[in-house]
PDB file of C-alpha atoms and ligand atoms in Angstrom:
ATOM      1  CA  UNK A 801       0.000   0.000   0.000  1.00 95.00           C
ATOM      2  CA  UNK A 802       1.161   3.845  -0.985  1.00 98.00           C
ATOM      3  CA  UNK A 803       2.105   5.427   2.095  1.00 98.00           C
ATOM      4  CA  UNK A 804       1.243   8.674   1.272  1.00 98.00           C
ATOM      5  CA  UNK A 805       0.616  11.706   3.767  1.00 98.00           C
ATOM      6  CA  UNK A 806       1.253  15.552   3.723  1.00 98.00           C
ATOM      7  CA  UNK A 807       2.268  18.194   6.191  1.00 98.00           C
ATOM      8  CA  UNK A 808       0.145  18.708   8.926  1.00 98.00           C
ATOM      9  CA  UNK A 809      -0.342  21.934  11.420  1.00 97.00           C
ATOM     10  CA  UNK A 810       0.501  20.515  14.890  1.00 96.00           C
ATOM     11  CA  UNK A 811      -1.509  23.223  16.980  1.00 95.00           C
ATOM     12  CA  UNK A 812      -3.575  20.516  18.358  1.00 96.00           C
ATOM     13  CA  UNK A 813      -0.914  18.014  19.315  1.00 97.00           C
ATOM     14  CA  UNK A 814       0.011  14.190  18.571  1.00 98.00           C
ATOM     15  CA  UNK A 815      -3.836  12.547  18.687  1.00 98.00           C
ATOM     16  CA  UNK A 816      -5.471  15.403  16.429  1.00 98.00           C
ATOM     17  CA  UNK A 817      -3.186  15.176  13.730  1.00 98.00           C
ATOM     18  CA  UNK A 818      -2.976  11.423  13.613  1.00 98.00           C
ATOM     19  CA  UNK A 819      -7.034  11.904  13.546  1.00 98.00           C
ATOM     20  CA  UNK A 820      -6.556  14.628  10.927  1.00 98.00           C
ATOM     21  CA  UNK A 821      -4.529  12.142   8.968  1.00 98.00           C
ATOM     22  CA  UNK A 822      -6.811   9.167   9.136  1.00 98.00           C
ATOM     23  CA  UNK A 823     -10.049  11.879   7.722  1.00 98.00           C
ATOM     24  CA  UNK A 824      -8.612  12.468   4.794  1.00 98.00           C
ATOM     25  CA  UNK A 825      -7.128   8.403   4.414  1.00 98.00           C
ATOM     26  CA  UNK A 826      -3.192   9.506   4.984  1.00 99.00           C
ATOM     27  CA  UNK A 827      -1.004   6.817   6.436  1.00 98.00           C
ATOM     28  CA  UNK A 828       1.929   8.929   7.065  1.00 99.00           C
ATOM     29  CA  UNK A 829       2.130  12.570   7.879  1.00 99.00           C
ATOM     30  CA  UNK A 830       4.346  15.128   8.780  1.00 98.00           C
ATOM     31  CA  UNK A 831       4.919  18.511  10.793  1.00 98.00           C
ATOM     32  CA  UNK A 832       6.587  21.013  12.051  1.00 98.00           C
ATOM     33  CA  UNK A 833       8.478  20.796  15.742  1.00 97.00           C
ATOM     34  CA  UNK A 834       7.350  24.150  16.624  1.00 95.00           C
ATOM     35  CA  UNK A 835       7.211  27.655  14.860  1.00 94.00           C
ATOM     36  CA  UNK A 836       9.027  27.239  11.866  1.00 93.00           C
ATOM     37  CA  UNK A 837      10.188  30.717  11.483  1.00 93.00           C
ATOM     38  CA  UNK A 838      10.500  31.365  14.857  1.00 90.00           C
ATOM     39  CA  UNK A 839      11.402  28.352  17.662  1.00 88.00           C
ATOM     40  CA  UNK A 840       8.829  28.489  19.655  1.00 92.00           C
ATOM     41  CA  UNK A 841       7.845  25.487  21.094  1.00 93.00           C
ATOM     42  CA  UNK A 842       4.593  24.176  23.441  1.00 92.00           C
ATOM     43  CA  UNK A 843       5.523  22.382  26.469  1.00 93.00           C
ATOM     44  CA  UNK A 844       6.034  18.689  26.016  1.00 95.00           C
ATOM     45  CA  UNK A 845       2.941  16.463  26.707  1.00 97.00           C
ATOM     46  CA  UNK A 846       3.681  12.990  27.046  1.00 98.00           C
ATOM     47  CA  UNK A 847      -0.044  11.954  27.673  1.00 98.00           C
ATOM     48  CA  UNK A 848      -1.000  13.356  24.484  1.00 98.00           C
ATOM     49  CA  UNK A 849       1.863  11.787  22.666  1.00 98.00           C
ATOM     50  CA  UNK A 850       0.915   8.476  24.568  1.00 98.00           C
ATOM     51  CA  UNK A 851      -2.441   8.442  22.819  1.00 98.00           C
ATOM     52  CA  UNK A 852      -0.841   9.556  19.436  1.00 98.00           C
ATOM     53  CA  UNK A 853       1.346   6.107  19.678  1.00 98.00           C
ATOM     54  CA  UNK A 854      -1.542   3.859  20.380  1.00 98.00           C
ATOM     55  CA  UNK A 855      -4.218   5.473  17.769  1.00 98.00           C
ATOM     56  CA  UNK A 856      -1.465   5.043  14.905  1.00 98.00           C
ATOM     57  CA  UNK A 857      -0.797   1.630  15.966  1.00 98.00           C
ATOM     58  CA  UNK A 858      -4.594   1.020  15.674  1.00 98.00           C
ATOM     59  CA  UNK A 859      -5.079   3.049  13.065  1.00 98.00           C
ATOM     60  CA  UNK A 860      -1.916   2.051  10.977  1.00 98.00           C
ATOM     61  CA  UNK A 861      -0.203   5.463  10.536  1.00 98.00           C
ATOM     62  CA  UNK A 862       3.307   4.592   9.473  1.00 98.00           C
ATOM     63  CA  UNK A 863       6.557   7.019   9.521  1.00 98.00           C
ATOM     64  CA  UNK A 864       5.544  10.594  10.839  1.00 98.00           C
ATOM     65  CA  UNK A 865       8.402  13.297   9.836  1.00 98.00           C
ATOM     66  CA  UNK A 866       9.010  15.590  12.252  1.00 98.00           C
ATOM     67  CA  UNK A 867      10.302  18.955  10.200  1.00 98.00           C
ATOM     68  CA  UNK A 868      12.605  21.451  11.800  1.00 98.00           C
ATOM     69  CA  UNK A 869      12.086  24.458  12.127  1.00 97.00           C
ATOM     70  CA  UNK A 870      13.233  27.068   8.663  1.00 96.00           C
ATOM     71  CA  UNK A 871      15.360  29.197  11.651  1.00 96.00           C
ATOM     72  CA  UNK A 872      17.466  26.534  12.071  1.00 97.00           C
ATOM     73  CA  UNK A 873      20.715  26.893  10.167  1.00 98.00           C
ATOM     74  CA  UNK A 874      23.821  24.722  11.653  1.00 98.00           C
ATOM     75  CA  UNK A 875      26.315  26.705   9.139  1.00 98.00           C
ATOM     76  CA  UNK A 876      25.567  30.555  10.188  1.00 98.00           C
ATOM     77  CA  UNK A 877      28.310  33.038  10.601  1.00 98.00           C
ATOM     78  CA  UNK A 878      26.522  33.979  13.786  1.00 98.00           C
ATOM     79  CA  UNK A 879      27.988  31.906  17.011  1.00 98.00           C
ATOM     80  CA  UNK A 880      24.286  32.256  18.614  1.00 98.00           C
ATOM     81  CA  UNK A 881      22.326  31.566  15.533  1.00 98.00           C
ATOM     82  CA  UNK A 882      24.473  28.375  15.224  1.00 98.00           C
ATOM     83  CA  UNK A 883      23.513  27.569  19.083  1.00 98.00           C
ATOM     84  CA  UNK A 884      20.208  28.023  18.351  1.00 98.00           C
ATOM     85  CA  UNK A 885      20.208  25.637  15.904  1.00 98.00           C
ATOM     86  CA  UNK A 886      22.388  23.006  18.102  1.00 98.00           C
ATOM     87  CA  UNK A 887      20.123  23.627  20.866  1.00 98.00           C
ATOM     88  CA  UNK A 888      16.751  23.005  19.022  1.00 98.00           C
ATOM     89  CA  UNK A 889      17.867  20.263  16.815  1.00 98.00           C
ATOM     90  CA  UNK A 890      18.859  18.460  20.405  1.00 98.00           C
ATOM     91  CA  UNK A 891      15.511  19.277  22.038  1.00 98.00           C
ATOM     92  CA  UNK A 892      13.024  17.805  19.655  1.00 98.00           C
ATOM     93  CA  UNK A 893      15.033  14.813  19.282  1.00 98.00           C
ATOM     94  CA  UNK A 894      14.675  14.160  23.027  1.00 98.00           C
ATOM     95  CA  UNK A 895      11.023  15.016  22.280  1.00 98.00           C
ATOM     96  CA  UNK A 896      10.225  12.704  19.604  1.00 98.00           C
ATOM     97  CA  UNK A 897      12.451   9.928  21.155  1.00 98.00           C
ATOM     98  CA  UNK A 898       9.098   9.346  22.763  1.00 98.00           C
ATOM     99  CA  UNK A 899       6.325   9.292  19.487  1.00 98.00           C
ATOM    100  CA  UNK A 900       6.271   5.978  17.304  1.00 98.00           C
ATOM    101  CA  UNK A 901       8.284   6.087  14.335  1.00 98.00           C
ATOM    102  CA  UNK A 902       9.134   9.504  13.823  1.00 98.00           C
ATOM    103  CA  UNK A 903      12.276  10.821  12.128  1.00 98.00           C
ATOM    104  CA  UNK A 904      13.271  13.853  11.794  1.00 98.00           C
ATOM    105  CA  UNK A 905      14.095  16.198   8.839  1.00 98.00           C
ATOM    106  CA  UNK A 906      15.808  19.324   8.877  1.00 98.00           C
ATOM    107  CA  UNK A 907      17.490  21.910   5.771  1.00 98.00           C
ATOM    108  CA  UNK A 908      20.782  21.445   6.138  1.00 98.00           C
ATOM    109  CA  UNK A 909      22.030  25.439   6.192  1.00 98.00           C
ATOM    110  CA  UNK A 910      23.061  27.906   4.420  1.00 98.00           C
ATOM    111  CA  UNK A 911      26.669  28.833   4.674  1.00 98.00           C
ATOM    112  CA  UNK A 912      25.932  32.647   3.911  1.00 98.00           C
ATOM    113  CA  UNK A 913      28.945  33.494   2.498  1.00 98.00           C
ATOM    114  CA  UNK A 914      31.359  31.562   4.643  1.00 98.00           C
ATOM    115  CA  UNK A 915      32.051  28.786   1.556  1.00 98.00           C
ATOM    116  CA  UNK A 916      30.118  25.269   1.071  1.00 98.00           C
ATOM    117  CA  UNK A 917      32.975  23.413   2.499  1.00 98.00           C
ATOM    118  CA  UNK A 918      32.804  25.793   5.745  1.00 98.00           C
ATOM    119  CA  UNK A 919      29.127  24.646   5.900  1.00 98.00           C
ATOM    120  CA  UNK A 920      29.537  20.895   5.153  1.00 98.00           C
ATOM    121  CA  UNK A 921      32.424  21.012   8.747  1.00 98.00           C
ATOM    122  CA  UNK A 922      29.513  23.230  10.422  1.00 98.00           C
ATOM    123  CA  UNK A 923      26.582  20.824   9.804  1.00 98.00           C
ATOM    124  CA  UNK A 924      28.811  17.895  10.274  1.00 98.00           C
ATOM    125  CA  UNK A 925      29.731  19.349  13.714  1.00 98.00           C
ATOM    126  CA  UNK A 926      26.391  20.293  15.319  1.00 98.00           C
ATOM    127  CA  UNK A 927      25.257  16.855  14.170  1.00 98.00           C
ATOM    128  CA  UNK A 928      28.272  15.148  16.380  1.00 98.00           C
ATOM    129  CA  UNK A 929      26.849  17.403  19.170  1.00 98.00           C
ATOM    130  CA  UNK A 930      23.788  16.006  18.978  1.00 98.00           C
ATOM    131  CA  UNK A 931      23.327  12.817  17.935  1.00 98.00           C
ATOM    132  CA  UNK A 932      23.667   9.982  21.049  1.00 98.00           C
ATOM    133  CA  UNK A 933      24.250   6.213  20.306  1.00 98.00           C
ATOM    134  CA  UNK A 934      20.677   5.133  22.239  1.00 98.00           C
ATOM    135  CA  UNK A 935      19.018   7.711  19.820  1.00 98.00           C
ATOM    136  CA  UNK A 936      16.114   5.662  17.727  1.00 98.00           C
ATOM    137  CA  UNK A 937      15.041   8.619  16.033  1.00 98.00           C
ATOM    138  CA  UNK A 938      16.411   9.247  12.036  1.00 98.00           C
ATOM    139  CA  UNK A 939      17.598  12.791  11.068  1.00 98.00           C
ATOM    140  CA  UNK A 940      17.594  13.037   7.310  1.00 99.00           C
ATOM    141  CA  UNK A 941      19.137  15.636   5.732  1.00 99.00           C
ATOM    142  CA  UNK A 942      16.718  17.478   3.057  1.00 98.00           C
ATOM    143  CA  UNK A 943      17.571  17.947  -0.041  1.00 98.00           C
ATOM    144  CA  UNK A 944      17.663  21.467  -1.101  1.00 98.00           C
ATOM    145  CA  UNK A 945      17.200  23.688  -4.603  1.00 98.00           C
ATOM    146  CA  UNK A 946      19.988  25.622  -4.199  1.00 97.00           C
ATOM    147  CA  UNK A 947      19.091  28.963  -4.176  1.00 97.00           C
ATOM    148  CA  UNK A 948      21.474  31.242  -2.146  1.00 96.00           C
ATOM    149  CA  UNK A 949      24.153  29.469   0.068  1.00 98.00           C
ATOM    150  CA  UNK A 950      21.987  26.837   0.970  1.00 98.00           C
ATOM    151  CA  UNK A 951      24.003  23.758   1.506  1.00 98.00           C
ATOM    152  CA  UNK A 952      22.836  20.367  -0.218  1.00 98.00           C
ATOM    153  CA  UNK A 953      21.854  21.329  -3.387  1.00 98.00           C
ATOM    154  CA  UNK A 954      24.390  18.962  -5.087  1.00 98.00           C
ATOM    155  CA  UNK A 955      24.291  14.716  -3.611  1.00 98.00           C
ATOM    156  CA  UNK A 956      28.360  15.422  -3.480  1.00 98.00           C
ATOM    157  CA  UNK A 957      27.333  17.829  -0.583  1.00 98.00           C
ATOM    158  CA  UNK A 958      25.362  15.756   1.227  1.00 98.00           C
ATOM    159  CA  UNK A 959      27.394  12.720   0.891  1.00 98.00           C
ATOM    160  CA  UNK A 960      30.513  14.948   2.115  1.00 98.00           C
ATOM    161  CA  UNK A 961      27.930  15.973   5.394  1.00 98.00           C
ATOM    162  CA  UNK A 962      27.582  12.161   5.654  1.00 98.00           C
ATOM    163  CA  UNK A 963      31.383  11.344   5.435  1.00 98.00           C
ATOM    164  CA  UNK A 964      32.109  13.764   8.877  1.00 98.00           C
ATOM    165  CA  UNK A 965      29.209  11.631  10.940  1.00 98.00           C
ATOM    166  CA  UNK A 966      30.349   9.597  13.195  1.00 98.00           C
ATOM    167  CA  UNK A 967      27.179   7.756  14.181  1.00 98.00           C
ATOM    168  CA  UNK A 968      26.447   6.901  10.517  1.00 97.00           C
ATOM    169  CA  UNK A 969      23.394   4.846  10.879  1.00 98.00           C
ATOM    170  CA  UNK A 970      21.126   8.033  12.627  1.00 98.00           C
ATOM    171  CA  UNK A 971      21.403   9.995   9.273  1.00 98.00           C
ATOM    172  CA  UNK A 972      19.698   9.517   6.067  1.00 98.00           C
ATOM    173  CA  UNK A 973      18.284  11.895   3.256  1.00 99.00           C
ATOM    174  CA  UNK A 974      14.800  13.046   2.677  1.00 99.00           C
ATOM    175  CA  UNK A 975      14.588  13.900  -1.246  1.00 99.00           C
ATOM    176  CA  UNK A 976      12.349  16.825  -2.202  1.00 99.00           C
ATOM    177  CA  UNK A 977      11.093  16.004  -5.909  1.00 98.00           C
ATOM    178  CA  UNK A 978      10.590  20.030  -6.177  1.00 98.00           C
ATOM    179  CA  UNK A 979      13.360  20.653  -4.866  1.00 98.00           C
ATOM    180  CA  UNK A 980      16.063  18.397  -6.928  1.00 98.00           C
ATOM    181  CA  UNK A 981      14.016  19.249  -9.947  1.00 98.00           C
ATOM    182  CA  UNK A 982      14.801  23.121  -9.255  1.00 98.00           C
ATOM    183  CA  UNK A 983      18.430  21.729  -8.152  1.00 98.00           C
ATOM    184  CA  UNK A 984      19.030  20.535 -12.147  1.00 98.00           C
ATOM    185  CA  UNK A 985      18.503  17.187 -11.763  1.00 98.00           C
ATOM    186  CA  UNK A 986      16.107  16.058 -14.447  1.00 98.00           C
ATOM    187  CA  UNK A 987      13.387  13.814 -12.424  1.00 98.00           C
ATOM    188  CA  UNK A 988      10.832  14.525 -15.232  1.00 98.00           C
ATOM    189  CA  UNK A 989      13.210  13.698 -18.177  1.00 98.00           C
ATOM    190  CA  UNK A 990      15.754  10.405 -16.648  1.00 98.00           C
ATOM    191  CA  UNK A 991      14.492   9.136 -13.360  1.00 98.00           C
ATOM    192  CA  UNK A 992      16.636   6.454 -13.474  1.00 98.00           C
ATOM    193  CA  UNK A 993      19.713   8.065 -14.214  1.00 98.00           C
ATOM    194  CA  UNK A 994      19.063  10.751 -11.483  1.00 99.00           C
ATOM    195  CA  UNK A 995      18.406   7.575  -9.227  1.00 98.00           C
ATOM    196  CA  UNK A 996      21.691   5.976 -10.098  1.00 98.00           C
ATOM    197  CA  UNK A 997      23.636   9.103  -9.621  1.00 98.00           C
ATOM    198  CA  UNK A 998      22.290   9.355  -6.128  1.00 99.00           C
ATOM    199  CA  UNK A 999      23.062   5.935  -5.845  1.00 98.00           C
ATOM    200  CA  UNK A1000      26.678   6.173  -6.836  1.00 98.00           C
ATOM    201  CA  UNK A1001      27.118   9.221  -4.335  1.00 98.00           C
ATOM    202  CA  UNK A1002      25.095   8.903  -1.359  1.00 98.00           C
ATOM    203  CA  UNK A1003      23.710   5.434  -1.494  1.00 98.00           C
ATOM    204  CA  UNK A1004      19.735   4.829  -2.016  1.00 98.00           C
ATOM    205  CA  UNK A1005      19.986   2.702   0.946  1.00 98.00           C
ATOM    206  CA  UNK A1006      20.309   6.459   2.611  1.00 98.00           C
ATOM    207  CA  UNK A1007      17.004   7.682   0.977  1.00 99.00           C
ATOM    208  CA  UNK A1008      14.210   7.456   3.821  1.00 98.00           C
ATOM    209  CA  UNK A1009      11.297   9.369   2.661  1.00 99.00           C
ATOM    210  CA  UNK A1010       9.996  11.903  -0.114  1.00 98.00           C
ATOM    211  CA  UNK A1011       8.550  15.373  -0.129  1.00 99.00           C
ATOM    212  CA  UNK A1012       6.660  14.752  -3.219  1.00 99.00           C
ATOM    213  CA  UNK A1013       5.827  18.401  -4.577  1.00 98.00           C
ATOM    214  CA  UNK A1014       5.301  19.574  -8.440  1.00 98.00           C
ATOM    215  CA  UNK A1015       7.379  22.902  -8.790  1.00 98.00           C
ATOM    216  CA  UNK A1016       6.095  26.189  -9.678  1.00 98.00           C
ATOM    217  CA  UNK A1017       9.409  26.924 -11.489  1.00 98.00           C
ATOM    218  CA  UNK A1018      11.151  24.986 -14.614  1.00 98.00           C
ATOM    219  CA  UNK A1019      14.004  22.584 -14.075  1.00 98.00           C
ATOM    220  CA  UNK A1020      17.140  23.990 -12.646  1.00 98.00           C
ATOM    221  CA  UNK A1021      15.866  27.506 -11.357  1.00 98.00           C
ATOM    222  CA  UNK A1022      17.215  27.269  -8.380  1.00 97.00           C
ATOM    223  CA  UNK A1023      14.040  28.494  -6.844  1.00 96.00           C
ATOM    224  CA  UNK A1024      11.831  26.291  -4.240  1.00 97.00           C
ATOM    225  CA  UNK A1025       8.222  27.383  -5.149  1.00 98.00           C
ATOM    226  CA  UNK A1026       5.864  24.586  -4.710  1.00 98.00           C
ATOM    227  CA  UNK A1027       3.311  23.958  -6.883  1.00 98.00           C
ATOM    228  CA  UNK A1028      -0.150  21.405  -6.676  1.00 98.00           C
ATOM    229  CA  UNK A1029       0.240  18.132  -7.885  1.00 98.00           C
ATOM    230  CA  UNK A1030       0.285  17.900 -11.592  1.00 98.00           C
ATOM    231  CA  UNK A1031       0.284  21.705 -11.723  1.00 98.00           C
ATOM    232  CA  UNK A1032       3.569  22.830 -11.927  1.00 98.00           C
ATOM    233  CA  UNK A1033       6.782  21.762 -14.536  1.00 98.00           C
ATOM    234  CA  UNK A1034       7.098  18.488 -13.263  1.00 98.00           C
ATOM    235  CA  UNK A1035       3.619  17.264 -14.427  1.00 98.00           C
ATOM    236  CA  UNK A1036       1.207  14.137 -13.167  1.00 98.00           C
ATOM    237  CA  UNK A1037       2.861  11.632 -15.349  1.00 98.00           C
ATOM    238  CA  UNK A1038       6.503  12.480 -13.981  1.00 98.00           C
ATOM    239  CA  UNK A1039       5.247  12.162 -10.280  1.00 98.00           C
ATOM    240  CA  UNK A1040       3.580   9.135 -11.317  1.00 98.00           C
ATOM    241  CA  UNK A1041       7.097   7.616 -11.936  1.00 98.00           C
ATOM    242  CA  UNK A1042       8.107   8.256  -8.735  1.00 98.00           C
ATOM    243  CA  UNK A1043       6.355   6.762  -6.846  1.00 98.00           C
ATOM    244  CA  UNK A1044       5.885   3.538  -8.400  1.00 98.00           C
ATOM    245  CA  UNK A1045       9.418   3.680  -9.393  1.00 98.00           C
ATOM    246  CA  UNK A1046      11.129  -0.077  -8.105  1.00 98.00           C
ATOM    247  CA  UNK A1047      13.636   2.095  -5.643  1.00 98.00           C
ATOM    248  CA  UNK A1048      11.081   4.183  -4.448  1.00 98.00           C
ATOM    249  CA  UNK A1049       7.333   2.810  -4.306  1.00 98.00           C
ATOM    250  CA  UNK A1050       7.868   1.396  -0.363  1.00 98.00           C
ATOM    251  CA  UNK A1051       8.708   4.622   0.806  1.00 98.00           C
ATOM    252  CA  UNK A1052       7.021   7.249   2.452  1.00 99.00           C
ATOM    253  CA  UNK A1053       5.603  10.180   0.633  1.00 99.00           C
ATOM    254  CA  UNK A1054       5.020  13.475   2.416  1.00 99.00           C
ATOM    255  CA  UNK A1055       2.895  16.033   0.049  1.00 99.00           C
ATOM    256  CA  UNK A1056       4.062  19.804   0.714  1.00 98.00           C
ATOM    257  CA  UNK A1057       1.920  21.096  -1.778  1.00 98.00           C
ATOM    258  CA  UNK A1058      -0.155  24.710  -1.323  1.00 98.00           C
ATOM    259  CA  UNK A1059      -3.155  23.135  -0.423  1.00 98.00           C
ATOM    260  CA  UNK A1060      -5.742  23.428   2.199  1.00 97.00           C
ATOM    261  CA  UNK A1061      -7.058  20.287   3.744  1.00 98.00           C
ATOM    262  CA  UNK A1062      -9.156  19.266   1.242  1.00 98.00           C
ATOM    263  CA  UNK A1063      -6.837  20.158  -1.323  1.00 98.00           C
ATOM    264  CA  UNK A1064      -4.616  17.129   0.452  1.00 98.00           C
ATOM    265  CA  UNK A1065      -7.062  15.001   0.569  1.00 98.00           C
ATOM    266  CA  UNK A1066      -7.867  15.095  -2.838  1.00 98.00           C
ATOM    267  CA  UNK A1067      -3.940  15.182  -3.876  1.00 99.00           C
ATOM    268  CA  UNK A1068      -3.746  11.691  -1.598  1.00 98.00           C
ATOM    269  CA  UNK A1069      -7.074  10.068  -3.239  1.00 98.00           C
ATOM    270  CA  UNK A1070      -5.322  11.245  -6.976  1.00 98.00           C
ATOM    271  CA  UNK A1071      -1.909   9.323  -5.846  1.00 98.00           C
ATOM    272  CA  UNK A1072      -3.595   6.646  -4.584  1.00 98.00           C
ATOM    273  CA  UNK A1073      -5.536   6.297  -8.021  1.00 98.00           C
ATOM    274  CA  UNK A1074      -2.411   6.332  -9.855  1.00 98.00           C
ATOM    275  CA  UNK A1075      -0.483   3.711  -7.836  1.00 98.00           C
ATOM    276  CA  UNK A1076      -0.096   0.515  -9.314  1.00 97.00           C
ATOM    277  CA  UNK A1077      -0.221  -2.719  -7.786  1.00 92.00           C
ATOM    278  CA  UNK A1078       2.909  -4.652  -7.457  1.00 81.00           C
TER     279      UNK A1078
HETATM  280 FE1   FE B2409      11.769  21.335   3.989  1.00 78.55          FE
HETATM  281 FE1   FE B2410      10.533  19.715   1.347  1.00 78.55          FE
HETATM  282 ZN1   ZN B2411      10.690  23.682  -0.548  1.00 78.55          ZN
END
């Protein structure tokens, strides 16, 4: 079955999103931590969380994806923005240590001027912070469009994030299809080859879940626009290939699409319709 979900507003907490996700027949969903352009975050509630857990046992809601918040950036030149970003990324993954199969996905930064390979030593630094050996929760590294300094635009610069891990097995990569497209690699046109050339640098064996988003821009702007599922320059028959493609099709999808809630739910029910059976 498709596991297919999109991003959800976690005002209400744990149980009213997985309720949310079941009304409009998502499986998986994600969220943000707490203000995204902010930091703000609600105090924890562990009884909430605890009823979360069992209603998406019961109600078989798969991965959720926790999504950092957009102020966090690992590689600023600014020693208390960088804290910041330490100190959040190491709170919610003490929070969602607690809430049933959640990883966690964050941007990786952008290096504003300081140099890519200045970033790629910041990231991999704050992530050596953070990251504990118990730790059951994923962080995947997004992958980005490029625009600005923002790091992990290119596979080469995630894989060289990867490389300066040391606990290698709590990091994978969350691939954007809006994103990559924007990036210059050609989703719509060669699949396959983009597939193997993420392969051959990062590993699909890395790849742990999908923001699947048409783009409102054409391939390679560099831009990050969403756009609504079959809307934009990657089209209905391109996102169709992904996610029945062989690598992909068991993975889960997270729609970040400009939609209200019933926008969603149709974008799910269209998916659904276009999934093929194995
Ligand atoms: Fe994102
Ligand atoms: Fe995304
Ligand atoms: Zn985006």
């Amino acid at each position: 079955m498709l596991k297919i979900g999109c991003h959800l507003s976690s005002s209400g907490g744990y149980l009213a999103m997985g309720k949310t996700a079941v009304s409009i027949d998502a499986n998986v969903f994600q969220f943000f931590t707490r203000n995204p352009r902010g930091g703000a975050v609600k105090p924890l509630n562990l009884e909430d969380i605890k009823a979360y857990n069992a209603f998406a046992e019961e109600n078989g809601i798969a991965e959720v994806l926790a999504h950092a918040p957009y102020t966090l950036n690992a590689c600023s030149d600014k020693a208390h923005l960088r804290r910041f970003a330490r100190d959040t990324m190491a709170d919610d993954i003490s929070r969602l240590e607690n809430v049933r199969s959640a990883m966690y996905n964050f941007h990786p930064g952008s290096h504003v001027g300081q140099g890519v390979e200045a970033g790629i030593d910041m990231i991999a630094a704050m992530l050596n912070d953070v990251l504990f050996p118990e730790q059951k929760t994923l962080i995947l590294l997004e992958t980005m469009a490029g625009k600005g300094s923002e790091v992990g635009g290119r596979f080469e610069e995630l894989r060289a994030i990867i490389d300066k891990v040391m606990l290698q097995d709590k990091i994978g990569v969350c691939l954007d299809t809006c994103h990559v497209y924007d990036a210059g690699y050609d989703i719509a046109g060669d699949l396959d080859g983009v597939l193997a050339e993420f392969d051959r640098i990062v590993g699909l064996e890395r790849l742990h879940a999908i923001h699947i988003n048409d783009s409102k821009n054409p391939f390679g702007s560099r831009k990050d626009r969403h756009e609504t599922i079959g809307n934009g320059s990657l089209g209905l028959e391109a996102l169709k290939t992904v996610i029945n493609h062989p690598r992909l099709r068991h993975l889960p999808f997270y729609l970040e699409t400009p939609n209200e809630l019933e926008g969603y739910k149709q974008e799910i029910a269209l998916l659904r319709s276009i999934y093929e059976a194995e």
